Each structure stands twice: as C-alpha cells, then as structure tokens.
mmCIF file of C-alpha atoms in Angstrom:
data_model
loop_
_atom_site.group_PDB
_atom_site.id
_atom_site.type_symbol
_atom_site.label_atom_id
_atom_site.label_comp_id
_atom_site.label_asym_id
_atom_site.label_seq_id
_atom_site.Cartn_x
_atom_site.Cartn_y
_atom_site.Cartn_z
ATOM 1 C CA UNK A 114 17.827 10.099 23.810
ATOM 2 C CA UNK A 115 17.869 11.296 20.206
ATOM 3 C CA UNK A 116 16.212 9.653 17.450
ATOM 4 C CA UNK A 117 16.706 9.408 13.908
ATOM 5 C CA UNK A 118 14.857 8.875 11.161
ATOM 6 C CA UNK A 119 15.897 8.462 7.844
ATOM 7 C CA UNK A 120 13.239 7.644 5.418
ATOM 8 C CA UNK A 121 11.631 9.100 2.231
ATOM 9 C CA UNK A 122 10.165 12.503 2.012
ATOM 10 C CA UNK A 123 10.181 13.788 -1.683
ATOM 11 C CA UNK A 124 13.698 15.606 -2.001
ATOM 12 C CA UNK A 125 12.275 18.642 -0.722
ATOM 13 C CA UNK A 126 9.115 18.253 -2.490
ATOM 14 C CA UNK A 127 5.519 17.619 -1.525
ATOM 15 C CA UNK A 128 5.352 14.120 -0.760
ATOM 16 C CA UNK A 129 2.883 13.060 -3.769
ATOM 17 C CA UNK A 130 3.270 9.099 -3.513
ATOM 18 C CA UNK A 131 2.916 6.255 -0.537
ATOM 19 C CA UNK A 132 6.062 6.469 0.993
ATOM 20 C CA UNK A 133 6.881 9.573 1.060
ATOM 21 C CA UNK A 134 3.417 10.670 2.319
ATOM 22 C CA UNK A 135 3.295 7.693 5.227
ATOM 23 C CA UNK A 136 7.014 9.137 6.135
ATOM 24 C CA UNK A 137 5.603 12.929 6.282
ATOM 25 C CA UNK A 138 2.671 11.702 8.816
ATOM 26 C CA UNK A 139 5.366 9.990 11.192
ATOM 27 C CA UNK A 140 7.915 12.404 10.958
ATOM 28 C CA UNK A 141 4.675 15.093 12.330
ATOM 29 C CA UNK A 142 3.719 12.123 14.951
ATOM 30 C CA UNK A 143 7.373 11.782 15.739
ATOM 31 C CA UNK A 144 7.343 15.633 16.487
ATOM 32 C CA UNK A 145 5.167 15.678 18.701
ATOM 33 C CA UNK A 146 6.277 13.507 21.130
ATOM 34 C CA UNK A 147 10.415 13.004 20.000
ATOM 35 C CA UNK A 148 12.293 16.373 22.020
ATOM 36 C CA UNK A 149 15.743 15.792 20.269
ATOM 37 C CA UNK A 150 14.635 14.267 16.562
ATOM 38 C CA UNK A 151 16.562 14.718 13.299
ATOM 39 C CA UNK A 152 15.306 13.432 10.097
ATOM 40 C CA UNK A 153 17.777 12.911 7.534
ATOM 41 C CA UNK A 154 15.538 12.917 3.771
ATOM 42 C CA UNK A 155 16.901 9.689 1.851
ATOM 43 C CA UNK A 156 15.706 10.193 -1.346
ATOM 44 C CA UNK A 157 17.642 9.679 -4.415
ATOM 45 C CA UNK A 158 20.212 8.835 -1.921
ATOM 46 C CA UNK A 159 22.443 7.218 -3.879
ATOM 47 C CA UNK A 160 23.301 9.636 -6.425
ATOM 48 C CA UNK A 161 23.559 12.355 -4.025
ATOM 49 C CA UNK A 162 26.976 11.835 -2.123
ATOM 50 C CA UNK A 163 25.412 14.602 0.256
ATOM 51 C CA UNK A 164 22.747 12.303 1.786
ATOM 52 C CA UNK A 165 25.125 9.488 1.888
ATOM 53 C CA UNK A 166 28.184 11.823 3.540
ATOM 54 C CA UNK A 167 25.156 13.627 6.363
ATOM 55 C CA UNK A 168 24.539 9.258 6.942
ATOM 56 C CA UNK A 169 27.498 8.431 7.708
ATOM 57 C CA UNK A 170 28.601 11.325 9.832
ATOM 58 C CA UNK A 171 25.312 11.092 12.138
ATOM 59 C CA UNK A 172 26.251 7.851 12.554
ATOM 60 C CA UNK A 173 29.840 8.219 14.055
ATOM 61 C CA UNK A 174 28.299 11.131 15.855
ATOM 62 C CA UNK A 175 25.312 9.072 17.440
ATOM 63 C CA UNK A 176 26.229 5.967 18.461
ATOM 64 C CA UNK A 177 23.464 5.833 21.032
ATOM 65 C CA UNK A 178 20.780 6.768 19.039
ATOM 66 C CA UNK A 179 17.432 5.178 18.742
ATOM 67 C CA UNK A 180 16.952 4.781 14.938
ATOM 68 C CA UNK A 181 13.929 4.472 12.825
ATOM 69 C CA UNK A 182 14.687 3.398 9.245
ATOM 70 C CA UNK A 183 11.607 3.827 6.620
ATOM 71 C CA UNK A 184 13.103 2.581 3.804
ATOM 72 C CA UNK A 185 12.387 0.084 0.450
ATOM 73 C CA UNK A 186 14.041 -3.248 0.754
ATOM 74 C CA UNK A 187 17.343 -2.988 -0.796
ATOM 75 C CA UNK A 188 18.202 0.628 0.639
ATOM 76 C CA UNK A 189 17.296 -0.764 4.479
ATOM 77 C CA UNK A 190 19.168 -3.832 3.893
ATOM 78 C CA UNK A 191 22.289 -1.561 2.774
ATOM 79 C CA UNK A 192 21.559 1.413 5.844
ATOM 80 C CA UNK A 193 20.773 -1.918 8.127
ATOM 81 C CA UNK A 194 24.115 -3.276 7.575
ATOM 82 C CA UNK A 195 26.030 0.040 7.881
ATOM 83 C CA UNK A 196 24.647 1.110 11.036
ATOM 84 C CA UNK A 197 24.941 -2.810 12.774
ATOM 85 C CA UNK A 198 28.529 -2.302 12.142
ATOM 86 C CA UNK A 199 29.280 0.453 12.920
ATOM 87 C CA UNK A 200 27.379 1.267 15.807
ATOM 88 C CA UNK A 201 26.641 -2.405 17.272
ATOM 89 C CA UNK A 202 24.477 -1.428 20.074
ATOM 90 C CA UNK A 203 22.037 1.527 18.681
ATOM 91 C CA UNK A 204 18.750 1.165 19.113
ATOM 92 C CA UNK A 205 17.566 0.487 14.884
ATOM 93 C CA UNK A 206 14.170 0.139 14.650
ATOM 94 C CA UNK A 207 12.822 -0.859 10.967
ATOM 95 C CA UNK A 208 9.377 -0.050 9.147
ATOM 96 C CA UNK A 209 9.033 -2.104 6.741
ATOM 97 C CA UNK A 210 7.898 -0.512 3.397
ATOM 98 C CA UNK A 211 6.483 -3.704 0.881
ATOM 99 C CA UNK A 212 5.432 -6.969 1.488
ATOM 100 C CA UNK A 213 8.931 -8.601 0.229
ATOM 101 C CA UNK A 214 10.840 -8.948 3.287
ATOM 102 C CA UNK A 215 9.449 -12.028 4.531
ATOM 103 C CA UNK A 216 10.188 -13.839 1.474
ATOM 104 C CA UNK A 217 13.501 -12.674 0.402
ATOM 105 C CA UNK A 218 14.767 -13.931 3.446
ATOM 106 C CA UNK A 219 13.128 -17.607 3.797
ATOM 107 C CA UNK A 220 14.634 -17.369 -0.421
ATOM 108 C CA UNK A 221 17.941 -16.248 0.669
ATOM 109 C CA UNK A 222 18.407 -13.642 -1.736
ATOM 110 C CA UNK A 223 19.289 -11.315 1.736
ATOM 111 C CA UNK A 224 20.744 -12.607 5.128
ATOM 112 C CA UNK A 225 19.105 -12.177 8.443
ATOM 113 C CA UNK A 226 21.574 -11.676 10.604
ATOM 114 C CA UNK A 227 21.235 -8.115 10.090
ATOM 115 C CA UNK A 228 18.001 -8.415 10.639
ATOM 116 C CA UNK A 229 18.538 -10.258 13.314
ATOM 117 C CA UNK A 230 19.860 -7.692 15.844
ATOM 118 C CA UNK A 231 17.270 -4.209 15.354
ATOM 119 C CA UNK A 232 15.527 -3.750 18.207
ATOM 120 C CA UNK A 233 11.800 -4.125 16.135
ATOM 121 C CA UNK A 234 10.658 -5.185 12.699
ATOM 122 C CA UNK A 235 7.152 -3.699 11.730
ATOM 123 C CA UNK A 236 5.849 -5.311 9.298
ATOM 124 C CA UNK A 237 2.062 -3.917 7.674
ATOM 125 C CA UNK A 238 0.786 -7.407 7.070
ATOM 126 C CA UNK A 239 0.293 -10.755 9.614
ATOM 127 C CA UNK A 240 1.419 -12.598 6.590
ATOM 128 C CA UNK A 241 4.650 -11.532 6.820
ATOM 129 C CA UNK A 242 4.804 -12.455 10.137
ATOM 130 C CA UNK A 243 3.998 -15.222 10.277
ATOM 131 C CA UNK A 244 7.024 -15.764 7.256
ATOM 132 C CA UNK A 245 9.778 -13.691 10.586
ATOM 133 C CA UNK A 246 8.588 -16.005 13.089
ATOM 134 C CA UNK A 247 9.162 -19.064 10.143
ATOM 135 C CA UNK A 248 13.218 -18.288 9.345
ATOM 136 C CA UNK A 249 13.869 -17.757 13.588
ATOM 137 C CA UNK A 250 12.577 -13.373 14.457
ATOM 138 C CA UNK A 251 10.788 -12.754 17.272
ATOM 139 C CA UNK A 252 11.428 -8.918 17.110
ATOM 140 C CA UNK A 253 8.234 -9.033 14.784
ATOM 141 C CA UNK A 254 5.033 -6.674 15.054
ATOM 142 C CA UNK A 255 2.294 -5.591 13.088
ATOM 143 C CA UNK A 256 1.944 -1.633 12.402
ATOM 144 C CA UNK A 257 -0.998 -1.652 9.342
ATOM 145 C CA UNK A 258 -0.840 1.007 6.807
ATOM 146 C CA UNK A 259 -2.995 4.163 7.439
ATOM 147 C CA UNK A 260 -4.244 7.596 6.727
ATOM 148 C CA UNK A 261 -6.290 9.883 7.629
ATOM 149 C CA UNK A 262 -9.787 9.236 7.437
ATOM 150 C CA UNK A 263 -11.775 12.052 6.249
ATOM 151 C CA UNK A 264 -14.979 13.160 7.809
ATOM 152 C CA UNK A 265 -16.945 12.839 4.581
ATOM 153 C CA UNK A 266 -20.974 12.047 4.302
ATOM 154 C CA UNK A 267 -21.266 9.791 0.925
ATOM 155 C CA UNK A 268 -23.896 7.398 2.055
ATOM 156 C CA UNK A 269 -26.385 9.024 -0.098
ATOM 157 C CA UNK A 270 -23.505 9.409 -2.980
ATOM 158 C CA UNK A 271 -24.896 5.474 -3.537
ATOM 159 C CA UNK A 272 -27.206 4.685 -6.477
ATOM 160 C CA UNK A 273 -27.680 1.426 -8.317
ATOM 161 C CA UNK A 274 -29.251 1.862 -11.824
ATOM 162 C CA UNK A 275 -28.845 -1.808 -12.716
ATOM 163 C CA UNK A 276 -25.662 -1.650 -14.622
ATOM 164 C CA UNK A 277 -22.507 -2.758 -12.208
ATOM 165 C CA UNK A 278 -19.828 0.171 -12.231
ATOM 166 C CA UNK A 279 -16.422 -1.176 -11.495
ATOM 167 C CA UNK A 280 -13.044 1.086 -10.824
ATOM 168 C CA UNK A 281 -9.083 0.769 -10.937
ATOM 169 C CA UNK A 282 -7.579 3.263 -8.638
ATOM 170 C CA UNK A 283 -3.493 2.327 -8.875
ATOM 171 C CA UNK A 284 -0.528 2.720 -10.991
ATOM 172 C CA UNK A 285 -1.690 2.133 -14.550
ATOM 173 C CA UNK A 286 0.382 -1.117 -15.506
ATOM 174 C CA UNK A 287 0.192 -5.071 -16.447
ATOM 175 C CA UNK A 288 2.049 -5.507 -12.902
ATOM 176 C CA UNK A 289 -0.741 -4.239 -11.227
ATOM 177 C CA UNK A 290 -3.396 -6.253 -13.197
ATOM 178 C CA UNK A 291 -4.227 -3.394 -15.816
ATOM 179 C CA UNK A 292 -3.830 -5.696 -18.715
ATOM 180 C CA UNK A 293 -5.904 -8.964 -17.330
ATOM 181 C CA UNK A 294 -8.685 -6.516 -16.615
ATOM 182 C CA UNK A 295 -8.547 -5.713 -20.567
ATOM 183 C CA UNK A 296 -8.592 -9.532 -21.726
ATOM 184 C CA UNK A 297 -11.472 -9.858 -19.102
ATOM 185 C CA UNK A 298 -13.342 -6.676 -20.911
ATOM 186 C CA UNK A 299 -13.005 -8.452 -24.272
ATOM 187 C CA UNK A 300 -14.197 -11.869 -23.524
ATOM 188 C CA UNK A 301 -17.013 -10.680 -21.451
ATOM 189 C CA UNK A 302 -18.101 -8.136 -24.172
ATOM 190 C CA UNK A 303 -17.464 -10.514 -26.888
ATOM 191 C CA UNK A 304 -19.845 -12.887 -24.694
ATOM 192 C CA UNK A 305 -22.600 -9.797 -24.624
ATOM 193 C CA UNK A 306 -21.933 -8.357 -21.078
ATOM 194 C CA UNK A 307 -20.955 -5.440 -22.889
ATOM 195 C CA UNK A 308 -23.549 -3.209 -21.536
ATOM 196 C CA UNK A 309 -24.175 -5.014 -18.050
ATOM 197 C CA UNK A 310 -20.601 -3.111 -16.484
ATOM 198 C CA UNK A 311 -18.791 -0.345 -16.929
ATOM 199 C CA UNK A 312 -14.406 -0.011 -15.571
ATOM 200 C CA UNK A 313 -13.087 3.431 -14.892
ATOM 201 C CA UNK A 314 -9.502 3.250 -14.272
ATOM 202 C CA UNK A 315 -7.612 6.210 -12.712
ATOM 203 C CA UNK A 316 -3.573 6.216 -11.501
ATOM 204 C CA UNK A 317 -0.636 7.300 -13.837
ATOM 205 C CA UNK A 318 0.350 5.015 -16.621
ATOM 206 C CA UNK A 319 4.039 4.315 -17.228
ATOM 207 C CA UNK A 320 5.432 5.636 -20.362
ATOM 208 C CA UNK A 321 6.177 2.985 -22.669
ATOM 209 C CA UNK A 322 2.655 1.483 -21.591
ATOM 210 C CA UNK A 323 0.448 3.640 -22.696
ATOM 211 C CA UNK A 324 0.244 3.430 -26.217
ATOM 212 C CA UNK A 325 -0.989 0.364 -25.940
ATOM 213 C CA UNK A 326 -2.949 1.239 -23.075
ATOM 214 C CA UNK A 327 -4.905 3.416 -24.873
ATOM 215 C CA UNK A 328 -5.548 1.434 -28.095
ATOM 216 C CA UNK A 329 -7.285 -1.126 -25.822
ATOM 217 C CA UNK A 330 -8.980 0.776 -23.590
ATOM 218 C CA UNK A 331 -10.107 2.986 -27.174
ATOM 219 C CA UNK A 332 -11.975 -0.868 -28.395
ATOM 220 C CA UNK A 333 -14.821 -0.759 -25.455
ATOM 221 C CA UNK A 334 -17.137 2.191 -24.725
ATOM 222 C CA UNK A 335 -17.483 0.289 -21.843
ATOM 223 C CA UNK A 336 -14.246 1.262 -20.683
ATOM 224 C CA UNK A 337 -12.175 4.390 -19.824
ATOM 225 C CA UNK A 338 -9.404 6.168 -18.317
ATOM 226 C CA UNK A 339 -9.845 9.059 -16.203
ATOM 227 C CA UNK A 340 -6.714 10.139 -15.523
ATOM 228 C CA UNK A 341 -5.394 10.659 -11.987
ATOM 229 C CA UNK A 342 -7.313 11.477 -9.474
ATOM 230 C CA UNK A 343 -5.985 13.626 -6.470
ATOM 231 C CA UNK A 344 -7.643 12.821 -3.030
ATOM 232 C CA UNK A 345 -6.579 15.547 -0.748
ATOM 233 C CA UNK A 346 -9.865 17.205 -3.011
ATOM 234 C CA UNK A 347 -12.734 15.628 -0.491
ATOM 235 C CA UNK A 348 -15.351 15.753 -3.356
ATOM 236 C CA UNK A 349 -12.855 12.897 -5.003
ATOM 237 C CA UNK A 350 -14.084 10.417 -2.437
ATOM 238 C CA UNK A 351 -17.517 11.309 -3.931
ATOM 239 C CA UNK A 352 -17.087 10.776 -6.765
ATOM 240 C CA UNK A 353 -15.500 6.897 -6.135
ATOM 241 C CA UNK A 354 -18.170 6.407 -3.639
ATOM 242 C CA UNK A 355 -20.936 6.160 -6.782
ATOM 243 C CA UNK A 356 -19.080 2.782 -8.153
ATOM 244 C CA UNK A 357 -19.899 -0.502 -6.848
ATOM 245 C CA UNK A 358 -17.091 -2.326 -6.307
ATOM 246 C CA UNK A 359 -12.900 -1.503 -7.021
ATOM 247 C CA UNK A 360 -10.959 -4.003 -8.632
ATOM 248 C CA UNK A 361 -7.123 -5.067 -7.949
ATOM 249 C CA UNK A 362 -6.010 -8.022 -9.296
ATOM 250 C CA UNK A 363 -2.696 -6.410 -8.304
ATOM 251 C CA UNK A 364 0.387 -9.442 -9.020
ATOM 252 C CA UNK A 365 3.053 -6.445 -8.864
ATOM 253 C CA UNK A 366 5.638 -8.539 -6.933
ATOM 254 C CA UNK A 367 6.706 -5.540 -4.007
ATOM 255 C CA UNK A 368 2.685 -5.140 -3.224
ATOM 256 C CA UNK A 369 2.111 -4.874 0.090
ATOM 257 C CA UNK A 370 -0.820 -2.622 1.851
ATOM 258 C CA UNK A 371 -1.643 -0.367 -0.799
ATOM 259 C CA UNK A 372 -3.368 2.880 0.856
ATOM 260 C CA UNK A 373 -5.593 2.566 -1.806
ATOM 261 C CA UNK A 374 -7.504 -0.462 -0.219
ATOM 262 C CA UNK A 375 -8.194 1.666 2.550
ATOM 263 C CA UNK A 376 -9.211 4.841 0.052
ATOM 264 C CA UNK A 377 -11.893 2.249 -0.967
ATOM 265 C CA UNK A 378 -12.850 1.462 1.902
ATOM 266 C CA UNK A 379 -13.260 5.361 2.754
ATOM 267 C CA UNK A 380 -15.556 5.347 -0.300
ATOM 268 C CA UNK A 381 -17.644 1.946 1.002
ATOM 269 C CA UNK A 382 -15.832 -0.151 -1.426
ATOM 270 C CA UNK A 383 -15.712 -3.500 -1.667
ATOM 271 C CA UNK A 384 -12.671 -5.057 -2.942
ATOM 272 C CA UNK A 385 -12.508 -7.479 -5.771
ATOM 273 C CA UNK A 386 -8.813 -8.226 -4.985
ATOM 274 C CA UNK A 387 -5.502 -10.939 -6.273
ATOM 275 C CA UNK A 388 -4.857 -13.336 -4.185
ATOM 276 C CA UNK A 389 -1.460 -11.660 -3.416
ATOM 277 C CA UNK A 390 1.306 -10.829 -1.239
ATOM 278 C CA UNK A 391 -0.961 -9.171 1.949
ATOM 279 C CA UNK A 392 -4.063 -8.701 0.777
ATOM 280 C CA UNK A 393 -5.791 -11.209 2.449
ATOM 281 C CA UNK A 394 -4.737 -9.369 5.662
ATOM 282 C CA UNK A 395 -6.567 -6.386 4.938
ATOM 283 C CA UNK A 396 -9.386 -7.734 2.264
ATOM 284 C CA UNK A 397 -12.282 -10.132 4.032
ATOM 285 C CA UNK A 398 -13.383 -12.631 1.568
ATOM 286 C CA UNK A 399 -17.520 -12.638 1.615
ATOM 287 C CA UNK A 400 -16.744 -8.894 3.872
ATOM 288 C CA UNK A 401 -14.934 -6.951 2.534
ATOM 289 C CA UNK A 402 -14.569 -7.563 -0.650
ATOM 290 C CA UNK A 403 -14.155 -11.202 -2.769
ATOM 291 C CA UNK A 404 -10.869 -12.698 -3.169
ATOM 292 C CA UNK A 405 -9.787 -14.797 -6.035
ATOM 293 C CA UNK A 406 -6.581 -16.586 -7.855
ATOM 294 C CA UNK A 407 -4.129 -14.299 -8.507
ATOM 295 C CA UNK A 408 -2.961 -13.803 -12.926
ATOM 296 C CA UNK A 409 -5.658 -14.917 -14.208
ATOM 297 C CA UNK A 410 -8.527 -12.993 -16.652
ATOM 298 C CA UNK A 411 -10.774 -16.007 -16.644
ATOM 299 C CA UNK A 412 -11.076 -15.355 -12.564
ATOM 300 C CA UNK A 413 -11.350 -11.611 -12.963
ATOM 301 C CA UNK A 414 -14.419 -12.504 -16.213
ATOM 302 C CA UNK A 415 -16.053 -15.345 -13.305
ATOM 303 C CA UNK A 416 -15.747 -12.778 -10.719
ATOM 304 C CA UNK A 417 -17.237 -10.026 -12.786
ATOM 305 C CA UNK A 418 -20.186 -12.541 -13.678
ATOM 306 C CA UNK A 419 -20.784 -13.389 -10.009
ATOM 307 C CA UNK A 420 -21.247 -9.153 -9.492
ATOM 308 C CA UNK A 421 -23.503 -9.195 -12.479
ATOM 309 C CA UNK A 422 -25.626 -12.225 -11.527
ATOM 310 C CA UNK A 423 -26.476 -10.627 -7.894
ATOM 311 C CA UNK A 424 -24.080 -13.419 -6.352
ATOM 312 C CA UNK A 425 -21.978 -11.024 -4.512
ATOM 313 C CA UNK A 426 -24.080 -9.204 -1.663
ATOM 314 C CA UNK A 427 -21.815 -5.619 -2.455
ATOM 315 C CA UNK A 428 -24.122 -4.048 -0.985
ATOM 316 C CA UNK A 429 -23.994 -5.403 2.927
ATOM 317 C CA UNK A 430 -20.046 -5.242 1.698
ATOM 318 C CA UNK A 431 -19.906 -1.744 1.181
ATOM 319 C CA UNK A 432 -21.686 -1.438 5.240
ATOM 320 C CA UNK A 433 -18.621 -3.395 6.613
ATOM 321 C CA UNK A 434 -15.836 -1.502 5.053
ATOM 322 C CA UNK A 435 -17.565 1.339 7.222
ATOM 323 C CA UNK A 436 -17.495 -0.066 9.697
ATOM 324 C CA UNK A 437 -13.641 -1.405 8.600
ATOM 325 C CA UNK A 438 -12.255 2.020 7.892
ATOM 326 C CA UNK A 439 -11.177 3.410 10.951
ATOM 327 C CA UNK A 440 -9.418 0.579 12.439
ATOM 328 C CA UNK A 441 -6.755 2.247 10.002
ATOM 329 C CA UNK A 442 -6.647 5.949 10.496
ATOM 330 C CA UNK A 443 -3.450 7.511 11.311
ATOM 331 C CA UNK A 444 -5.061 8.721 15.499
ATOM 332 C CA UNK A 445 -5.641 4.788 15.420
ATOM 333 C CA UNK A 446 -2.725 3.325 14.207
ATOM 334 C CA UNK A 447 -0.375 5.805 15.481
ATOM 335 C CA UNK A 448 -1.526 6.801 18.862
ATOM 336 C CA UNK A 449 0.947 7.276 21.577
ATOM 337 C CA UNK A 450 -0.587 3.879 23.238
ATOM 338 C CA UNK A 451 0.817 2.552 20.104
ATOM 339 C CA UNK A 452 4.417 4.440 20.047
ATOM 340 C CA UNK A 453 5.217 3.444 23.156
ATOM 341 C CA UNK A 454 4.081 0.029 23.149
ATOM 342 C CA UNK A 455 6.825 -0.965 19.734
ATOM 343 C CA UNK A 456 9.652 1.200 21.388
ATOM 344 C CA UNK A 457 8.983 4.080 19.181
ATOM 345 C CA UNK A 458 8.622 6.652 21.496
ATOM 346 C CA UNK A 459 9.672 6.524 25.378
#
C-alpha cells in the first residue's frame, strides 16, 4: 500500500521549528519502513498553488492510499474534509500538532464528523485524549513529542553558589509568559530579593514586542537576554544544565507538548510551569517540576520565593528529570513496535 505523508517540512530550507523538525524525524522513520512513500511538504501551501495542485492530484490518483497528516489544526481540518469527501475509504491518520483540538471540538469551533472518519488520531498527551473521548471519539491514541536524546555527561555541570539561577527558553512573547516574569521580577526586586536569584532568557523575540521587552530587561541587572541558543551544539546543553530550574509560565492558546520540556529534562532542569493545556501530562508536580495557576505574576513570585527558601527539593527533582527523559527518546516513541501498533506502518 502506498503511504502519503503531508506536513510542514521547512519549504526546502533546513527544518528550524518544532513542527518541521518533528516531521523531519517522522519522515526519516517512515522512509526506513515504507517501501512506497510519497512526501508532500505543505509549508506555505495557502500561498502556493503548486502545492495545493500536488495535494489534489495525489488524492485523486491514490484513492486507496494510507494518508498521514501532520499539520496545524486549521490546515488539517480543511485537508481532512477534502480527503474524506473525495476518497471516503482512504485510511487517514492525523498526527495532531498542539493542544487545542479537543477543546475546539467540545466548544463547537469545528465539526466532529470529519475526524470520526479517520483511522486514528494521534495526540501528544492524555488530557486531549480524555477531551476527545468526552466528545465521543474512540479512534484516539497518545504519541508524545520526542527528540533524539543526546548522550552527554552533564552531571559535573551542576553547581550551587547560594543564588537561584532560573532560565526561560521559548519564544519571547507575552503569551509564553514573558510579561508575567518581568512583572514578578520587578516586585521581587522591590521586596529585597534582587541578589537572591537571576533569570536568563533565550529564544526569538517577536519584533513588535522587542523594544518593550529589552527596555524592561535593562531595568534589572539580575535579568538578561542571551538571544537564540542552538541545541544542535551539545555544548549548549551543558550551558543550560548550570541553571537550577526552567520557568515556563505559558498561556499560549496552541500549547501542546513543547520540545523545550524534553530539553529541560536532558539538562536535569525541573520545570516551574503554569497549569495550562497539557503541561500536567508531562510535568509531574513535586517530582519533575512545580505546577502553578496560569496568568498570574503572584503565582510566579510565590514559586520563586519557595525555591529561594528551599521549600522545593530542586536537586531531587533534577534527578527525577534524568530518569524521565528517556521516555521521550525518538527510538522509544517511534519504535517499530509503536509505529505498527498505531497503524502508521504495516
């Protein structure tokens, strides 16, 4: 049987975001096991008639193929509607990106009927599976995010000098929690905690937000922005491992299972995270991190104070993250057994 994969792969450029990197790894595995595989890179398909034409002709010429879709929710909904109407008997597997599909269906933002025609829906966490089960779906399985876990020794990188060192690693935007961190830090500094902690930021900054963010950062010498950190360079994992914990107060609507959670665990970093979307599926409160109420600077203040005062055993949490990380290794998640179990390969 022919297998057709449709998803964003960077548009001819080196994959450099979570979606395209994930799809690149999926394709690499499919090429190993599927003798008859066709790949369609859907990057910017709305602006490219040739990509849409390729998709349409592929569907028409391959009514009995197996389709694997790995797209954002809006694009996937349109494509699922198209495939199931043109070739109703096609076997379609939807590899869900992000954490909103279950909520969209429950809230009526999209119709449930097209998804019920799918052979299987693969979601990143248990919470979405529960949401979809509530919506009447039985064709749902959990396939967590994954990475190739680097084999590096970072145990010697950990050090303590009495000052709490926190790191933020994500897109630097308000809905990822950066404004909440700035607000919390300002209050903590006014309360006399300035010399007891530091926060370093890594990640791309949204252009129209950059002037405000940099202005606020420059007001405090215990907050610093270090630009983008390339984790393809294994030495940068060692750099991250020198921190005590990662701050992740996200309230981004599309948050699923971000790869930075795996990156943090590689480095032995407990994650101080908001109770948002599927975070509790991957961060065990009190074991691999601390979960707090979202959209609240006061909650961030409380968590940082508790870390400074030793109310959380960050060292014990760090050891637990090392134990947990291999659950998300690419060879574990995308093993031949798993791929067969979820009908991705025969």
